[in-house]
Backbone as numpy.savetxt, mean C-alpha at the origin, in Angstrom:
# Nx Ny Nz CAx CAy CAz Cx Cy Cz
-14.50 8.13 -0.06 -14.22 6.77 0.00 -12.73 6.77 0.11
-12.19 5.90 0.93 -10.65 5.77 0.94 -10.33 4.56 0.09
-9.19 4.67 -0.67 -8.91 3.59 -1.46 -7.26 3.52 -1.25
-6.76 2.47 -1.39 -5.28 1.91 -1.61 -4.87 1.61 -2.75
-3.93 2.43 -3.28 -3.31 2.02 -4.53 -1.96 1.40 -4.18
-1.93 0.00 -4.44 -0.80 -0.84 -4.09 0.30 -0.91 -5.43
1.50 -0.41 -5.25 2.54 -0.66 -6.43 2.95 -1.95 -6.23
2.79 -2.73 -7.46 3.32 -4.04 -7.58 4.54 -4.08 -8.50
5.69 -3.74 -8.25 6.84 -3.78 -9.25 7.54 -5.31 -9.59
7.11 -5.76 -10.58 7.72 -7.07 -11.09 9.32 -7.08 -10.94
9.84 -7.92 -10.38 11.34 -8.20 -10.00 11.65 -8.16 -8.75
10.84 -7.18 -7.92 10.93 -6.52 -6.65 11.18 -7.68 -5.74
10.45 -8.98 -5.95 10.12 -10.14 -5.12 11.68 -10.80 -4.92
12.73 -10.43 -6.10 13.97 -11.01 -5.81 15.25 -9.88 -5.36
14.71 -8.77 -5.20 15.60 -7.63 -4.92 16.47 -7.89 -3.87
17.68 -7.52 -3.83 18.63 -7.64 -2.62 18.22 -6.79 -1.49
18.75 -7.23 -0.24 18.27 -6.29 0.84 18.87 -4.78 0.70
18.22 -3.84 1.12 18.66 -2.45 0.86 18.42 -1.91 -0.58
17.91 -2.71 -1.49 17.67 -2.11 -2.71 16.57 -0.87 -2.68
17.01 0.29 -3.38 16.08 1.48 -3.46 15.86 1.85 -4.63
14.95 2.56 -5.23 14.86 3.31 -6.37 16.33 4.11 -6.56
16.92 4.24 -7.67 17.94 4.98 -7.83 17.95 5.81 -9.34
16.63 5.75 -10.06 16.69 6.12 -11.02 16.23 7.79 -10.94
16.81 8.85 -10.74 16.77 9.96 -10.44 15.42 10.43 -11.19
15.27 10.26 -12.62 14.23 10.95 -13.04 12.91 10.20 -12.90
12.93 8.96 -12.74 11.93 7.82 -12.19 11.21 8.50 -10.97
12.29 8.84 -9.98 12.00 9.27 -8.65 11.38 10.80 -8.59
11.99 11.53 -9.33 11.35 12.88 -9.68 9.92 12.86 -10.27
9.52 11.90 -11.27 8.55 11.73 -11.69 7.26 11.54 -10.80
7.83 10.29 -9.68 6.97 10.00 -8.66 6.58 10.77 -7.80
7.58 11.73 -7.60 7.37 12.88 -6.44 6.36 13.95 -7.01
6.56 14.28 -8.29 5.66 15.08 -8.72 4.23 14.51 -8.71
4.26 13.37 -9.20 2.58 12.41 -8.90 2.27 12.61 -7.66
3.23 12.30 -6.64 2.68 12.47 -5.16 2.15 14.06 -5.00
2.57 14.99 -5.37 2.37 16.17 -4.99 1.37 16.57 -5.80
1.05 16.07 -6.81 -0.14 16.34 -7.48 -1.46 15.77 -6.83
-1.34 14.46 -6.14 -2.42 14.11 -5.33 -2.59 14.83 -4.04
-1.53 15.29 -3.51 -1.39 16.25 -2.27 -2.07 17.59 -2.53
-1.83 18.30 -3.56 -2.33 19.37 -3.89 -3.82 19.45 -4.30
-4.14 18.25 -5.07 -5.64 17.95 -5.04 -6.37 17.60 -3.59
-5.79 17.57 -2.80 -6.29 17.09 -1.68 -6.61 15.64 -1.46
-6.45 14.97 -2.25 -6.78 13.45 -2.01 -5.82 12.48 -1.35
-4.74 12.85 -1.23 -3.58 11.92 -0.55 -3.58 12.12 0.80
-3.86 10.83 1.39 -3.84 10.78 2.89 -2.33 10.23 3.14
-1.73 9.13 2.64 -0.39 8.54 3.06 0.04 8.38 1.72
1.56 7.98 1.70 2.23 7.09 0.73 3.42 6.82 1.29
4.13 5.74 0.77 5.22 5.07 1.39 5.86 4.13 0.52
7.21 3.99 0.22 7.58 2.84 -0.34 8.14 2.02 0.62
8.08 0.53 0.14 8.49 -0.63 1.14 9.83 -0.90 0.61
10.64 -1.46 1.71 11.88 -2.11 1.30 11.61 -3.49 0.87
12.26 -4.09 0.11 12.22 -5.56 -0.41 11.92 -6.46 0.46
11.11 -7.36 -0.09 10.97 -8.71 0.93 12.17 -9.30 1.48
13.13 -9.32 0.83 14.22 -9.96 1.54 14.57 -9.24 3.03
14.21 -8.26 3.15 14.26 -7.56 4.43 13.30 -7.86 5.42
12.18 -8.39 4.83 10.82 -8.64 5.63 10.86 -9.94 6.34
9.49 -10.39 6.66 9.24 -11.28 7.20 7.82 -11.56 7.25
7.51 -12.98 7.02 6.01 -13.47 6.96 5.50 -14.17 8.12
4.06 -13.85 8.77 3.92 -14.46 9.90 2.60 -15.14 9.69
2.72 -16.53 9.64 1.46 -17.28 9.31 1.16 -18.09 10.58
-0.20 -18.73 10.45 -0.87 -19.31 11.65 -1.29 -20.62 11.43
-0.19 -21.61 11.13 -0.84 -23.02 11.20 -1.14 -23.49 12.42
-2.49 -24.07 12.41 -2.87 -24.70 14.02 -2.93 -23.46 14.66
-3.35 -22.32 14.25 -3.55 -20.75 15.18 -2.42 -20.40 15.94
-1.27 -21.05 15.52 0.06 -20.79 16.25 0.87 -20.02 15.16
1.46 -18.85 15.64 2.12 -18.19 14.87 3.68 -18.61 14.11
3.97 -18.61 13.19 5.17 -18.97 12.62 5.62 -18.01 11.73
7.04 -17.78 11.82 7.75 -16.47 11.25 8.66 -17.32 10.07
8.57 -16.89 9.13 9.38 -16.94 8.16 10.07 -15.61 7.60
11.38 -15.80 7.52 12.04 -14.49 6.93 12.32 -14.45 5.60
12.14 -13.22 4.99 12.37 -13.20 3.49 13.72 -13.48 3.24
13.91 -13.52 1.94 13.07 -13.71 0.92 12.00 -14.86 0.74
11.07 -14.62 0.13 9.94 -15.49 -0.02 10.01 -16.43 -1.46
10.34 -17.56 -1.66 10.68 -18.34 -2.59 9.31 -18.40 -3.44
8.22 -18.51 -2.91 7.03 -18.69 -3.53 6.44 -17.35 -4.03
7.00 -16.21 -3.72 6.50 -14.88 -4.08 6.66 -14.73 -5.62
5.39 -14.50 -6.15 5.44 -13.93 -7.66 5.11 -12.53 -7.91
4.37 -11.95 -6.85 4.11 -10.42 -6.81 4.28 -10.15 -5.45
4.85 -8.72 -5.10 4.80 -8.34 -3.99 4.70 -6.84 -4.04
4.69 -6.21 -3.03 4.24 -4.70 -3.03 5.60 -4.09 -2.65
5.79 -2.88 -3.70 6.70 -1.94 -3.36 6.42 -0.80 -2.79
5.16 -0.58 -2.61 4.75 0.69 -1.98 3.30 0.94 -2.09
2.62 1.91 -1.67 1.26 2.28 -1.58 0.93 3.78 -1.54
-0.20 4.13 -1.75 -1.00 5.37 -1.61 -2.09 5.16 -0.91
-2.36 6.03 0.09 -4.07 5.74 0.61 -4.59 7.02 0.14
-5.48 7.03 -0.58 -6.28 8.58 -0.96 -7.69 8.41 -0.74
-8.34 9.49 -0.64 -9.73 9.65 -0.46 -10.43 10.44 -1.24
-11.19 9.63 -2.27 -11.67 10.13 -3.54 -13.19 9.82 -3.41
-14.08 10.69 -4.38 -15.72 10.18 -4.24 -15.80 8.86 -4.79
-15.17 8.09 -5.78 -15.58 6.96 -6.28 -14.59 6.23 -6.65
-14.88 4.75 -6.92 -13.73 4.05 -7.43 -13.17 4.41 -8.90
-14.10 4.93 -9.41 -13.62 5.52 -10.96 -12.41 6.51 -10.64
-12.81 7.39 -9.77 -11.65 8.70 -9.43 -10.47 7.99 -8.79
-10.61 6.76 -8.16 -9.39 6.11 -7.61 -8.64 5.32 -8.91
-9.23 5.07 -9.77 -8.54 4.28 -10.93 -8.04 5.36 -11.69
-8.70 6.55 -11.72 -8.20 7.60 -12.59 -6.80 8.02 -12.17
-6.76 8.34 -10.52 -5.48 8.86 -10.15 -4.40 7.45 -10.30
-4.83 6.46 -10.16 -4.00 5.21 -10.40 -3.26 5.35 -11.97
-4.09 5.82 -13.04 -3.62 5.71 -14.31 -2.58 6.86 -14.68
-2.72 7.77 -13.66 -1.79 9.21 -13.93 -0.32 8.84 -13.33
-0.16 7.62 -12.82 1.01 7.38 -11.98 2.09 7.29 -13.06
3.32 7.68 -12.95 4.28 7.53 -13.97 5.23 6.16 -13.81
4.20 5.01 -13.75 4.85 3.86 -13.52 5.68 3.19 -14.81
6.35 2.32 -14.56 7.35 1.67 -15.70 6.51 0.44 -16.49
6.90 -0.08 -17.27 6.42 -1.19 -17.83 6.33 -2.55 -16.78
7.24 -2.50 -16.01 7.36 -3.51 -15.10 6.62 -3.31 -13.87
5.65 -2.47 -13.60 4.93 -1.98 -12.67 3.53 -2.18 -12.88
2.60 -2.40 -11.75 1.27 -2.69 -11.94 0.79 -1.94 -10.50
-0.61 -1.29 -10.71 -1.06 -0.85 -9.57 -2.39 -1.33 -9.41
-2.46 -2.17 -8.32 -3.80 -2.62 -7.73 -4.57 -1.46 -6.89
-5.97 -1.20 -7.37 -6.90 -0.29 -6.65 -7.70 -1.03 -5.79
-7.71 -0.86 -4.40 -8.72 -1.46 -3.36 -9.30 -0.37 -2.51
-10.42 -0.76 -2.23 -11.17 0.41 -1.56 -10.81 -0.27 -0.08
-10.98 0.61 0.68 -10.66 0.35 2.10 -11.99 -0.02 2.97
-12.09 -0.90 3.67 -13.39 -1.25 4.30 -13.30 -0.29 5.43
-14.44 0.72 5.43 -14.93 1.45 6.57 -15.82 0.82 7.43
-15.95 1.27 8.79 -16.60 0.62 9.83 -18.12 0.60 9.53
-18.45 1.62 8.88 -20.06 1.89 8.36 -20.42 0.75 7.42
-19.44 -0.06 6.91 -19.86 -1.07 6.00 -20.25 -2.35 6.67
-19.73 -2.65 7.86 -20.17 -3.66 8.83 -21.68 -3.49 9.14
-22.24 -4.65 9.77 -23.33 -4.69 10.31 -23.34 -4.19 11.70
-24.41 -3.73 12.11 -24.42 -3.10 13.49 -23.71 -3.92 14.69
-23.88 -5.23 14.82 -23.37 -6.12 15.66 -21.72 -6.05 15.66
-21.20 -5.79 14.46 -19.87 -5.76 14.42 -19.38 -4.41 14.37
-20.01 -3.25 14.20 -19.71 -2.01 14.57 -19.79 -1.76 15.95
-20.30 -2.43 16.66 -20.51 -1.96 18.17 -19.01 -2.75 18.90
-18.54 -3.76 18.34 -17.47 -4.21 18.78 -15.96 -3.50 18.33
-16.30 -2.37 17.54 -15.03 -1.59 17.04 -15.27 -0.16 17.85
-15.56 0.09 18.78 -15.92 1.72 19.33 -14.57 2.21 19.43
-13.46 1.48 19.62 -12.16 2.06 19.85 -11.35 2.26 18.87
-11.90 1.65 17.65 -11.23 1.47 16.41 -10.60 2.84 15.77
-11.43 3.96 15.80 -10.92 5.26 15.43 -9.68 5.50 16.09
-9.61 5.62 17.58 -8.67 6.18 18.09 -7.59 5.26 17.75
-7.48 4.00 17.82 -6.49 3.17 17.29 -5.66 3.60 16.05
-6.53 4.22 14.89 -6.06 4.59 13.73 -5.40 5.93 13.71
-5.88 6.83 14.92 -5.43 8.25 14.93 -4.12 8.10 15.76
-3.82 7.06 16.26 -2.41 7.25 16.87 -1.08 7.21 15.96
-0.22 8.27 16.25 0.71 8.27 15.18 1.86 8.57 16.30
3.03 7.57 16.05 4.24 7.82 16.88 5.22 8.91 16.33
5.62 9.79 17.22 6.48 10.93 16.51 7.94 10.79 17.07
């Protein structure tokens, strides 16, 4: 089962453009955590995200795209990064999340990734090209 561990760092919603982690000890601890997941064979992907002040949101009022550049005044919680892991169960995903060397101002949300097999057969039939779309990686 694939799970996404979503890092929600409180205060990041107001971070200035270009803000990156600069606490060497915290970064070293996080890298050790990432390496432990890699060595255990559960890590698929992980990345940090730039602050929302450098992002944009696209909504679809009336089914027409509307772009709003960050920062976002109404944001209370934003993503700071993520891990995608492959583990046997939700309990295992939660266990990996508890091992994260997060600070008091960080929360990890654990979410299972929907698999094509989770959908009914008629919906699965519409997704025949989905696996090849996921496998494409720009080098």
